[in-house]
GROMACS .gro file of C-alpha atoms in nm:
model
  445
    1UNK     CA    1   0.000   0.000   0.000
    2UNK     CA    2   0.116   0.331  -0.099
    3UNK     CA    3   0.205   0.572   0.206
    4UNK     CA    4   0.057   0.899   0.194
    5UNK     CA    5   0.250   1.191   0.227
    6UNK     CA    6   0.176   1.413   0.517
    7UNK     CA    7   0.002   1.724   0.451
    8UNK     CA    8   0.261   2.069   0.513
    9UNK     CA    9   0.248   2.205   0.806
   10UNK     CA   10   0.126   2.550   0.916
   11UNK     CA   11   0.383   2.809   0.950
   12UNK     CA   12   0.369   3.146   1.044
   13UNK     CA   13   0.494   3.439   0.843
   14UNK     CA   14   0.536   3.695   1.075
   15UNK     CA   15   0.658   3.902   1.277
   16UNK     CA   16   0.947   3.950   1.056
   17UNK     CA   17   1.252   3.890   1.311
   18UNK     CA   18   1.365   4.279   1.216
   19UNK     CA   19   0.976   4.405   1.365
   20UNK     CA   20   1.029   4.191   1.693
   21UNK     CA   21   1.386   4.316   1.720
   22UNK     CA   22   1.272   4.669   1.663
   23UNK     CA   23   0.977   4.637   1.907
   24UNK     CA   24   1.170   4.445   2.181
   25UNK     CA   25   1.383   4.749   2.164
   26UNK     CA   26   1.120   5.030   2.176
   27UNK     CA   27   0.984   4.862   2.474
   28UNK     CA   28   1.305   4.805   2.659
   29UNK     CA   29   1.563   5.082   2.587
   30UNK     CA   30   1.748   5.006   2.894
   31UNK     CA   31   1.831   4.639   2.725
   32UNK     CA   32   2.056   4.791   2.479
   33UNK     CA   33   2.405   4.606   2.467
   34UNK     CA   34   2.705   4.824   2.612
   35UNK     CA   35   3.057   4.800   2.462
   36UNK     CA   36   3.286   5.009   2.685
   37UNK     CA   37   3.560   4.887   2.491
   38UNK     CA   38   3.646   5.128   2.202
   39UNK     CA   39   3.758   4.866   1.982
   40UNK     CA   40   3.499   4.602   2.027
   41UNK     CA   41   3.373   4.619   1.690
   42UNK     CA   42   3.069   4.319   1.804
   43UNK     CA   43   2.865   4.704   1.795
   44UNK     CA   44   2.583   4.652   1.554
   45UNK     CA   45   2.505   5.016   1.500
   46UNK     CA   46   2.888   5.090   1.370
   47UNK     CA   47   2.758   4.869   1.022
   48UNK     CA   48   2.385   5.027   1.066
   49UNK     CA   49   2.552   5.348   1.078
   50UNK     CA   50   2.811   5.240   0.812
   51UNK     CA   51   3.112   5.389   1.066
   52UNK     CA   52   3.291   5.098   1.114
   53UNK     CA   53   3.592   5.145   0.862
   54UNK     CA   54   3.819   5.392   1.060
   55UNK     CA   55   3.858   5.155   1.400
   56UNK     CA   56   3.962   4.855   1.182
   57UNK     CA   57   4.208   5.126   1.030
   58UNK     CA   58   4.305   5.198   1.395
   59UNK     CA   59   4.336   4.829   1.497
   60UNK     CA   60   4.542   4.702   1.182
   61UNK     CA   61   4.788   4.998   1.234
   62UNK     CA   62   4.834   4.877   1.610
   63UNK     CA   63   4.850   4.521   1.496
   64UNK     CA   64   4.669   4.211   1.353
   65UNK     CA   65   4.510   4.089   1.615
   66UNK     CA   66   4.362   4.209   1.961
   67UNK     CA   67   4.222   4.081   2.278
   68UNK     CA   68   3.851   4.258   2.354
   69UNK     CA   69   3.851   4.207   2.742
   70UNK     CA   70   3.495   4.286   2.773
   71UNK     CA   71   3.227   4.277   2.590
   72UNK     CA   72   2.802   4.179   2.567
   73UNK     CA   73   2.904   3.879   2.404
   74UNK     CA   74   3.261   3.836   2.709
   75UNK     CA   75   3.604   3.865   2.636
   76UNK     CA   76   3.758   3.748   2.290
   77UNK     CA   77   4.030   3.813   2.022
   78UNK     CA   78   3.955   4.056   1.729
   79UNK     CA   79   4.176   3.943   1.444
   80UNK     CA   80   4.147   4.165   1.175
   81UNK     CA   81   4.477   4.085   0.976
   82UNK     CA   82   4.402   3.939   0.648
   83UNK     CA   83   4.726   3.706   0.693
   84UNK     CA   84   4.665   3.637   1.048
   85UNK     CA   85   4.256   3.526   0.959
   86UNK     CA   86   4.465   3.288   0.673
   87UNK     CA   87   4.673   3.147   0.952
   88UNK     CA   88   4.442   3.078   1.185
   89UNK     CA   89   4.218   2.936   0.934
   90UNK     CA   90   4.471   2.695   0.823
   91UNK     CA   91   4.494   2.528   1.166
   92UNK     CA   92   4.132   2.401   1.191
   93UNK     CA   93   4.222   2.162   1.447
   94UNK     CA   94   4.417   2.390   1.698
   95UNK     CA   95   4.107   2.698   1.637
   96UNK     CA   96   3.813   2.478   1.610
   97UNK     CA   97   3.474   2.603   1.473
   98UNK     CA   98   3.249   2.299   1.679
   99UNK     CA   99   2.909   2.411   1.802
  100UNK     CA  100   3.006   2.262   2.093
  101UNK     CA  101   3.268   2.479   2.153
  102UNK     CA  102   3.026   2.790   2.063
  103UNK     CA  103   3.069   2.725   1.682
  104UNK     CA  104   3.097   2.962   1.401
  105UNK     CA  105   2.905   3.351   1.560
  106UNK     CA  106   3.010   3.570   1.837
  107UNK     CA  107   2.774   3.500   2.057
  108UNK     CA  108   2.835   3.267   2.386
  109UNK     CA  109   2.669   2.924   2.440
  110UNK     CA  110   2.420   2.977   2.737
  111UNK     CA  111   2.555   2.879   3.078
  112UNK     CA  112   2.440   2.569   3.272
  113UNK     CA  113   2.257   2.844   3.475
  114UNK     CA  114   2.150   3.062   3.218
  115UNK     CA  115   1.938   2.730   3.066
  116UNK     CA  116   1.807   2.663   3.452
  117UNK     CA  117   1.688   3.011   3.439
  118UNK     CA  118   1.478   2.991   3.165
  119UNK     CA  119   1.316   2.638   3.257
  120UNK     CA  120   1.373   2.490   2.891
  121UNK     CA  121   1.618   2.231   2.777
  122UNK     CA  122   1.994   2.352   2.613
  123UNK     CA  123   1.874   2.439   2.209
  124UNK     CA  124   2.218   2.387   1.967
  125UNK     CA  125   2.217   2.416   1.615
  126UNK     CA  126   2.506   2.169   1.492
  127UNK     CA  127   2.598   2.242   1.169
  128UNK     CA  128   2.822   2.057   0.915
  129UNK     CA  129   2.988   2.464   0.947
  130UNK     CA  130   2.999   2.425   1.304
  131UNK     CA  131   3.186   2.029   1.307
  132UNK     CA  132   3.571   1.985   1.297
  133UNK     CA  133   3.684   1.693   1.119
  134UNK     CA  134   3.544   1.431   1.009
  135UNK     CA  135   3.227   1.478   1.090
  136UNK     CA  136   3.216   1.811   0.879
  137UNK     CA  137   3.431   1.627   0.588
  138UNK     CA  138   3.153   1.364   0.538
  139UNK     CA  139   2.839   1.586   0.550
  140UNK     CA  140   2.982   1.895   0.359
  141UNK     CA  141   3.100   1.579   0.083
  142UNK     CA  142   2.696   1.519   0.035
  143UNK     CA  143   2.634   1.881  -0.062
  144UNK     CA  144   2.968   1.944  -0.253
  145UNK     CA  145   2.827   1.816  -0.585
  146UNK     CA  146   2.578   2.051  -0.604
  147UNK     CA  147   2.840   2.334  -0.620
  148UNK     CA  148   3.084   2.215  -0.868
  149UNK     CA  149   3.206   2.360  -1.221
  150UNK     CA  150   3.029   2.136  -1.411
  151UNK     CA  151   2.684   2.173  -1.190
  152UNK     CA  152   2.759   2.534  -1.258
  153UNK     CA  153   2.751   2.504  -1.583
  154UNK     CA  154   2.416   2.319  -1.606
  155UNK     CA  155   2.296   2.587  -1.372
  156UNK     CA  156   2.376   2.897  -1.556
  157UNK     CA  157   2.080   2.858  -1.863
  158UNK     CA  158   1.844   2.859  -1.609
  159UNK     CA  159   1.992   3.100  -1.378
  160UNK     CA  160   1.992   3.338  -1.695
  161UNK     CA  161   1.665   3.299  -1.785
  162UNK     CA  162   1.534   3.383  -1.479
  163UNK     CA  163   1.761   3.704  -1.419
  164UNK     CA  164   1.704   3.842  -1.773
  165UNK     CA  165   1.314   3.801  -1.642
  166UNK     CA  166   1.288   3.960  -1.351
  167UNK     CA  167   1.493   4.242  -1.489
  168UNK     CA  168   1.232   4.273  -1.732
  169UNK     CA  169   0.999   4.324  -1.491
  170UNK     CA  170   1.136   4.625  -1.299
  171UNK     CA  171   0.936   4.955  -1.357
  172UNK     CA  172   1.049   5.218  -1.513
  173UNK     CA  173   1.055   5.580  -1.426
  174UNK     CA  174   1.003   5.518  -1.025
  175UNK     CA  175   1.126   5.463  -0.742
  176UNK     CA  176   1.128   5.077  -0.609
  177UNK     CA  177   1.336   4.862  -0.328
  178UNK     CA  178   1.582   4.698  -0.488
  179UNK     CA  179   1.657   4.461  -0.206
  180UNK     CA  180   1.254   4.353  -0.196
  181UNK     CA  181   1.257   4.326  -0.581
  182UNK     CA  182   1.603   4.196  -0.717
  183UNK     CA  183   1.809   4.066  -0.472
  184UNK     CA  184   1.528   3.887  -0.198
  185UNK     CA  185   1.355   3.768  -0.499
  186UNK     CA  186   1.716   3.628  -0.734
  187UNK     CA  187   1.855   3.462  -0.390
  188UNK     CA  188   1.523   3.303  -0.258
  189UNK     CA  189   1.434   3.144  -0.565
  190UNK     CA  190   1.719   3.003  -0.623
  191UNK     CA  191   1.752   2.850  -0.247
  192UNK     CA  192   1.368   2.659  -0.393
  193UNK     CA  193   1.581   2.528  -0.707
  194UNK     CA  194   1.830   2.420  -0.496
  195UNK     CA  195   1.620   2.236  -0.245
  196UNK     CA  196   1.286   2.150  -0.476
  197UNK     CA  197   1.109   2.392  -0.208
  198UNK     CA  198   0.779   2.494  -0.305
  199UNK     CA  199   0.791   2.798  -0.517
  200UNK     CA  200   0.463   2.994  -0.422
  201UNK     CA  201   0.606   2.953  -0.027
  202UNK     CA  202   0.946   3.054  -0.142
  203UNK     CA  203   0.953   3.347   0.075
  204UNK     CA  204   0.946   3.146   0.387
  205UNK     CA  205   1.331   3.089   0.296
  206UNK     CA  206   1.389   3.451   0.359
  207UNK     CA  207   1.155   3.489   0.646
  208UNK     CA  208   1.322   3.187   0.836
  209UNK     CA  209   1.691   3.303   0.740
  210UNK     CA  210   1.647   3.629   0.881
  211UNK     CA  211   1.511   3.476   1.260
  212UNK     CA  212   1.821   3.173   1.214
  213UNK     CA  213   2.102   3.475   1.126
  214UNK     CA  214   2.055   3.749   1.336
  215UNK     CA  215   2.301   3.738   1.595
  216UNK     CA  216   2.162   4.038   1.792
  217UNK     CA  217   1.840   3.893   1.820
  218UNK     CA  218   1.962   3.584   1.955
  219UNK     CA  219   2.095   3.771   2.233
  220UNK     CA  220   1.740   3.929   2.378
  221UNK     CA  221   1.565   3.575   2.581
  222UNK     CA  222   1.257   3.714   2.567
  223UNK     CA  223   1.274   3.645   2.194
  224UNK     CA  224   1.441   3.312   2.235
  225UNK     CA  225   1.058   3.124   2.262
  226UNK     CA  226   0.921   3.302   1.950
  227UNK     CA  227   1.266   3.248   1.767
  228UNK     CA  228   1.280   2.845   1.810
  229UNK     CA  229   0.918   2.822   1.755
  230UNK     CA  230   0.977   2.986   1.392
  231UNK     CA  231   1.299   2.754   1.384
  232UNK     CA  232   1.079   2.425   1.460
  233UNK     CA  233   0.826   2.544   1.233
  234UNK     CA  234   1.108   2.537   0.923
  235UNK     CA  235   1.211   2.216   1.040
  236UNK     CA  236   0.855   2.061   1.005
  237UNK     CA  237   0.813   2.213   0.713
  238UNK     CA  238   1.121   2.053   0.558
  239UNK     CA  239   1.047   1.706   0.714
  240UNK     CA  240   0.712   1.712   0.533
  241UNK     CA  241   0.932   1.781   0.195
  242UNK     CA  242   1.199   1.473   0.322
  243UNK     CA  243   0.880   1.263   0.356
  244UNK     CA  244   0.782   1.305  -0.026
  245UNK     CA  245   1.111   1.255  -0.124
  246UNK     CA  246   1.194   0.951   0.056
  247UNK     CA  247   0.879   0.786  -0.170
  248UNK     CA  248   1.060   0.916  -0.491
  249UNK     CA  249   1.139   0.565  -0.675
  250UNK     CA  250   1.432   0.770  -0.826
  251UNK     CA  251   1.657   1.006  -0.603
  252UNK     CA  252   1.675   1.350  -0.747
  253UNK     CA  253   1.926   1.628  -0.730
  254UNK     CA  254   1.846   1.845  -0.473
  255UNK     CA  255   2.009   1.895  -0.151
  256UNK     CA  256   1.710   1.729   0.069
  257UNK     CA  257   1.729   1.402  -0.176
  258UNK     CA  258   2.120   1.461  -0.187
  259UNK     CA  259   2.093   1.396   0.211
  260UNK     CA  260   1.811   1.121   0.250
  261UNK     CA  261   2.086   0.904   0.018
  262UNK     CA  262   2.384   1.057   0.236
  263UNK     CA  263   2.537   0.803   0.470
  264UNK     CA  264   2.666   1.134   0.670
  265UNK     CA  265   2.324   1.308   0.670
  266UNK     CA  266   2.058   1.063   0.654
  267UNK     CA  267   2.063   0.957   1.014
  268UNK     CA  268   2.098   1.323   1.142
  269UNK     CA  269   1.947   1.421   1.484
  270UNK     CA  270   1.617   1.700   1.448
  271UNK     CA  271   1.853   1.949   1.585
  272UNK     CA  272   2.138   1.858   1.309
  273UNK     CA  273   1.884   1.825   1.102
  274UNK     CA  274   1.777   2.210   1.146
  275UNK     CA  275   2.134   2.324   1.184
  276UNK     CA  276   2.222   2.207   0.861
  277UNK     CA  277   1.874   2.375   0.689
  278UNK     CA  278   1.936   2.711   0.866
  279UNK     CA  279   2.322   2.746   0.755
  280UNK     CA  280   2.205   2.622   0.363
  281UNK     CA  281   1.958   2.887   0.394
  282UNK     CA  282   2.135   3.127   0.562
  283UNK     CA  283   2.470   3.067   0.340
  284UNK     CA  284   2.280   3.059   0.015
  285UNK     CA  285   2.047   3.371   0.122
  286UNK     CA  286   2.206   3.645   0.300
  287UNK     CA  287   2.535   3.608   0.139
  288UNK     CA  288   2.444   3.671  -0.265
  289UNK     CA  289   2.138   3.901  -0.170
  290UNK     CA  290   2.349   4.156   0.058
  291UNK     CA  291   2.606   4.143  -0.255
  292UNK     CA  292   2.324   4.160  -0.504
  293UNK     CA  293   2.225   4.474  -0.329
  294UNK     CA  294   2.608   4.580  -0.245
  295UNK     CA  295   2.663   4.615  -0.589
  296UNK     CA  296   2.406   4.883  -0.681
  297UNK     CA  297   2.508   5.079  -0.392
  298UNK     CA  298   2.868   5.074  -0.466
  299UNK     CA  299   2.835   5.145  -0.829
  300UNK     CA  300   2.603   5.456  -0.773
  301UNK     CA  301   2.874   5.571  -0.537
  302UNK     CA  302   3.162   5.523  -0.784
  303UNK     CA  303   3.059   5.665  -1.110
  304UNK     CA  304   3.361   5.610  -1.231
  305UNK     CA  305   3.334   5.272  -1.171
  306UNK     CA  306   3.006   5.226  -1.286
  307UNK     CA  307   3.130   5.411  -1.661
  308UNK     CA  308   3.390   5.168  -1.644
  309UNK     CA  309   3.129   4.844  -1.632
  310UNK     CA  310   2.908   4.985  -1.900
  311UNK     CA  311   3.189   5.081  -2.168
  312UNK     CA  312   3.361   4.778  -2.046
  313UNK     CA  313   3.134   4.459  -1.997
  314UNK     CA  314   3.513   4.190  -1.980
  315UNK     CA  315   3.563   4.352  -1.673
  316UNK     CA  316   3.217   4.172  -1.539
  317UNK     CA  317   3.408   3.883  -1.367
  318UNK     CA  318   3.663   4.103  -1.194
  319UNK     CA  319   3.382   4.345  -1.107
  320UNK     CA  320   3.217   4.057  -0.937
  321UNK     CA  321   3.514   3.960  -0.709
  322UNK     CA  322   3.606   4.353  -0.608
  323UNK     CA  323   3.232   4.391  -0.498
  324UNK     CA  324   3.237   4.048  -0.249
  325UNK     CA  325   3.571   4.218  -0.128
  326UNK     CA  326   3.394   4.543  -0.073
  327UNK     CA  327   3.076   4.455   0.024
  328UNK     CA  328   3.209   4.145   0.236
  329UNK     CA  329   2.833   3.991   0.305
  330UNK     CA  330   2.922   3.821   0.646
  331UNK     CA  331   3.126   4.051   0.845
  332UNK     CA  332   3.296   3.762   1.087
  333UNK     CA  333   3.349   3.412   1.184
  334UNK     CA  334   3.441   3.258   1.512
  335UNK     CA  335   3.691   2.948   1.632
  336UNK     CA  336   3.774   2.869   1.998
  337UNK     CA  337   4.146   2.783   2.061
  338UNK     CA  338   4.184   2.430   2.212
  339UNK     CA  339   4.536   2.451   2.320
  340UNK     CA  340   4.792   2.734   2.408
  341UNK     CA  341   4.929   2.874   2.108
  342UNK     CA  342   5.111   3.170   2.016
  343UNK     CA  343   5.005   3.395   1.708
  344UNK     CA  344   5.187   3.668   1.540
  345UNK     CA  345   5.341   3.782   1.908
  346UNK     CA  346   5.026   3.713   2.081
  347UNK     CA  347   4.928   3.370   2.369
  348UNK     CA  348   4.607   3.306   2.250
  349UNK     CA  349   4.439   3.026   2.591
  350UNK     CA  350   4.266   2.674   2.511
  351UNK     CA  351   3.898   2.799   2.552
  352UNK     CA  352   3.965   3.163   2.406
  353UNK     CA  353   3.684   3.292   2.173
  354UNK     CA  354   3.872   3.371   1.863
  355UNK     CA  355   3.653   3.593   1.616
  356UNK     CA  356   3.761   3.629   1.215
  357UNK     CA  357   3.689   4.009   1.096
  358UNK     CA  358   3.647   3.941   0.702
  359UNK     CA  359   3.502   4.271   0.685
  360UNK     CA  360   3.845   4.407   0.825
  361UNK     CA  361   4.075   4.221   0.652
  362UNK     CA  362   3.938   4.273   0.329
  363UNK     CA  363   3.994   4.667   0.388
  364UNK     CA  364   4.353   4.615   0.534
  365UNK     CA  365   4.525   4.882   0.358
  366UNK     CA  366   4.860   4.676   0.319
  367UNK     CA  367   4.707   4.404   0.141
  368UNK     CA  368   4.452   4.617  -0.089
  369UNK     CA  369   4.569   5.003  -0.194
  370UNK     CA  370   4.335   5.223  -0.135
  371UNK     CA  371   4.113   4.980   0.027
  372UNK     CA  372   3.771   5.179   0.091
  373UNK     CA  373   3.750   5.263  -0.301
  374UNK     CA  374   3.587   5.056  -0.540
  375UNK     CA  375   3.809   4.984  -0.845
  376UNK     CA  376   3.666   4.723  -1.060
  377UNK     CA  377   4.009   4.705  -1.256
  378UNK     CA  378   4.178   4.592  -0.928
  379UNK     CA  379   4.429   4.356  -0.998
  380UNK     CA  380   4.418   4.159  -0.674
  381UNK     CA  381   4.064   4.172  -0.582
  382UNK     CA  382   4.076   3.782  -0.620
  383UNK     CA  383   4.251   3.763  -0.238
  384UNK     CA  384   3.911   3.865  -0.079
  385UNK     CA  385   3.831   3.644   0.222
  386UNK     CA  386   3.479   3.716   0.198
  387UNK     CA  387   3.426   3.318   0.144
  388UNK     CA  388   3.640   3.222   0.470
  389UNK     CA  389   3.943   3.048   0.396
  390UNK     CA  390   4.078   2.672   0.445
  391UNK     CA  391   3.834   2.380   0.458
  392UNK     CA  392   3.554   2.603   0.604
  393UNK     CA  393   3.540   2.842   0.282
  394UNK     CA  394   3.203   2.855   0.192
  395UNK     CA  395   3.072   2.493  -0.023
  396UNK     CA  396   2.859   2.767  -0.261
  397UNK     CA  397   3.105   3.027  -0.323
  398UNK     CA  398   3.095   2.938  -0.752
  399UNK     CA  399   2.729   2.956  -0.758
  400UNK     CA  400   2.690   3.306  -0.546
  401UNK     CA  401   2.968   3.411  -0.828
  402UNK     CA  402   2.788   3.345  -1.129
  403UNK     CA  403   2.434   3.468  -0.982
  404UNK     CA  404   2.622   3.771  -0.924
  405UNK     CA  405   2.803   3.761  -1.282
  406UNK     CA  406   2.478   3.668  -1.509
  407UNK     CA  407   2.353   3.932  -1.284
  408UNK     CA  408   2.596   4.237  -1.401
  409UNK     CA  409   2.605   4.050  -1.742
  410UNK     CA  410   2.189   4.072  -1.798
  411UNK     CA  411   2.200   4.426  -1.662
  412UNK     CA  412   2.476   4.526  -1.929
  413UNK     CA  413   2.300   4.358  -2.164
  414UNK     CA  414   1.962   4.565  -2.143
  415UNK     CA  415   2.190   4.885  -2.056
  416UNK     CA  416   2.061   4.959  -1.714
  417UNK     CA  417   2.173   5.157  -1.492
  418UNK     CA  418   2.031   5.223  -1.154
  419UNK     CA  419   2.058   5.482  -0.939
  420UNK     CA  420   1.963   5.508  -0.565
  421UNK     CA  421   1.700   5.755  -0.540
  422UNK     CA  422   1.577   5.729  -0.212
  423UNK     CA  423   1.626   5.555   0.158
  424UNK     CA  424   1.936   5.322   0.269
  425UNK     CA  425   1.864   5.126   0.540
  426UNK     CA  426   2.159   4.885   0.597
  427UNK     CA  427   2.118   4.572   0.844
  428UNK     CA  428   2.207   4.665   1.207
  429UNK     CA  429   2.384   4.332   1.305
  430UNK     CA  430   2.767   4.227   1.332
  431UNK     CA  431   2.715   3.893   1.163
  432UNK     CA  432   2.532   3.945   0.861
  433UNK     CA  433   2.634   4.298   0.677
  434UNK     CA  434   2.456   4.438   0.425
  435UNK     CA  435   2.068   4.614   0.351
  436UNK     CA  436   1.757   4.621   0.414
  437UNK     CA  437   1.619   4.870   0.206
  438UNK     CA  438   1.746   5.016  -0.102
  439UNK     CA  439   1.563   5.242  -0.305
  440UNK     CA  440   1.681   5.287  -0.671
  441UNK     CA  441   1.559   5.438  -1.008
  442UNK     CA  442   1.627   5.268  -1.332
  443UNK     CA  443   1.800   5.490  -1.657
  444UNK     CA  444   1.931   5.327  -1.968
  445UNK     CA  445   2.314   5.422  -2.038
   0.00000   0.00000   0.00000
């Protein structure tokens, strides 16, 4: 007898996690986080306010790294050399990234007390991101195929089509949000290729990335119920979409039939199970729609730049590398030393938090000349970190590149230029950087 696939389950779709933040905060002024420490750069309202560049500046000229003795999020090391972030990367096993160390964000794992407080059992997120080796060699291995040159290439036609579409769609002669329109919409749906996902719920994927990757939100417990409630609703959702696929007679190529035939992945605890969904979705979300909309911004800010891209389309793929360096979509990563060591001068303790400043690094002005200018000619843009570096660098780094390329490459081709034209809002978090609202005006060049 056939089995009968359950029916989806209800999900909410709001609040949006950026209204509850917002709210939480209107309510509760007082529960504001305080950084007495000028160069704790864990402030989310230096990369709302877009201020952040001249402390890095500061930091790099004193040195590549820096211990932060306090800070909302306690004590840790600020390393914001682009060598020293390649260094430490390279010794995966001496700076791990396990969630059960505190994994890959700033924030602290919640005391024994801190969970006694709040009544409810300890919530983790493990991650194949969050794993040292080998569990993170044989789980990353299942979605590695998805991302390769070849699956690329298949990709691209489709990836075109729908690009050259959507541009085609974008009114004329007024004022839109680019972010709402372009980037949400390019990233989301192709997160639903990726995993099969329903296309007329597609949306979810942004609305469940933004509670899983806000790092200030995580930090405000009164949230914490609402937040793992939206969390547990994603992970129903997706077990509904495992159940169909596990009656498929043939196994098909996404990433939820890619793990149901994983030996790494298809025995995964709920929790894995979620952890894995929320850093796919997270990964494949914020990273290419904060660049999608990075782009625009930069471009309208360097005119010069932006002449260069339209009388010069070769320059597309170098364009594409100098705006992840500039835009740099997730501003750090975090490891937790398991031994003594000593880097560049500095003791860095077993149990230190160690946090990776991409953002920095990728402005250090030693490595990149004239760092905070956009220069799409720039011969080294190619040594961005914005990917991570080592056997963490991000599994879907090719495919945000050629979204990003057909992207520049279908706006050349219809000789559109955009403009902002109204409000900026950027994201006021330390983890993911980028916008929320851009408004923009489309002119033909």
């Amino acid at each position: 007898m056939a089995t009968i696939a359950p029916p989806r389950p209800e999900v909410r779709t709001s609040p949006t996690a950026y209204a509850a933040l917002k709210e939480h905060y209107a309510q509760h002024p007082e529960e504001r986080l305080e950084h007495p420490h000028k160069w704790d750069v864990s402030r989310s309202d230096i990369y709302y306010e877009d201020t952040w560049q001249p402390i890095f500046a500061e930091m790099q000229q004193a040195g590549p790294l820096h211990y932060i003795d306090e800070s909302p999020f306690g004590p840790y090391w600020a390393v914001v050399g682009h060598k020293a972030i390649q260094h430490i990367e390279a010794l995966p096993d001496v700076f791990s990234s396990s969630w059960e160390h505190g994994g890959i964000t700033i924030l602290n794992r919640l005391s024994d007390e801190e969970i006694a407080e709040s009544g409810v059992d300890r919530r983790e997120l493990p991650m194949f991101i969050a794993m040292d080796r080998p569990q993170h060699t044989g789980q990353r291995r299942t979605v590695a195929p998805k991302f390769t040159p070849s699956a690329m290439k298949d990709m691209e036609p489709e990836i075109r089509q729908r690009t050259g579409e959507l541009l085609d769609t974008l009114p004329r002669g007024e004022v839109f949000d680019w972010v709402d329109k372009v980037s949400i919409e390019l990233t989301t749906g192709m997160l639903a290729i990726l995993f099969g996902f329903p296309w007329e719920d597609r949306r979810m994927l942004t609305f469940w990335s933004d509670w899983a990757g806000d790092t200030e939100l995580a930090t405000v417990r009164e949230l914490d119920e609402m937040r793992w409630g939206f969390l547990h609703e994603m992970a129903a959702y997706f077990q509904s979409l495992w159940v169909e696929r596990t009656q498929d007679k043939e196994p098909g190529d996404d990433l939820i039939s890619m793990m149901i035939h994983s030996e790494a992945m298809n025995q995964m605890r709920p929790e894995e199970f979620m952890g894995n969904l929320v850093l796919l979705i997270v990964g494949g979300n914020d990273t290419t729609r904060n660049t999608m909309s990075g782009i625009i911004h930069s471009l309208d800010k360097f005119p010069d730049q932006r002449k260069l891209f339209e009388e010069h389309p070769e320059l597309i793929p170098n364009a594409v590398q100098e705006c992840l360096r500039y835009q740099t979509p997730l501003a750090h990563m975090r490891r937790t030393c398991t031994q003594d060591t000593e880097v560049f001068g500095k003791t860095i303790k077993a149990g230190d938090k160690v946090v990776l400043w991409y953002l920095g690094a990728n402005r250090e002005e030693s490595v990149f000349e004239d760092p905070h200018k956009l220069d799409i000619t720039r011969e080294n843009a190619k040594r961005h970190i914005a990917f991570g570096y080592g056997i963490h660098r991000c599994v879907g780094a090719r495919l945000a590149e050629l979204q990003l390329r057909v992207l520049l490459e279908e706006m050349h081709k219809r000789r559109m230029r955009v403009h902002v034209a109204g409000d900026v809002e950027r994201v006021r978090a330390n983890f993911v950087h980028g916008f929320r609202k851009l408004e923009v005006e489309i002119t033909e060049f």
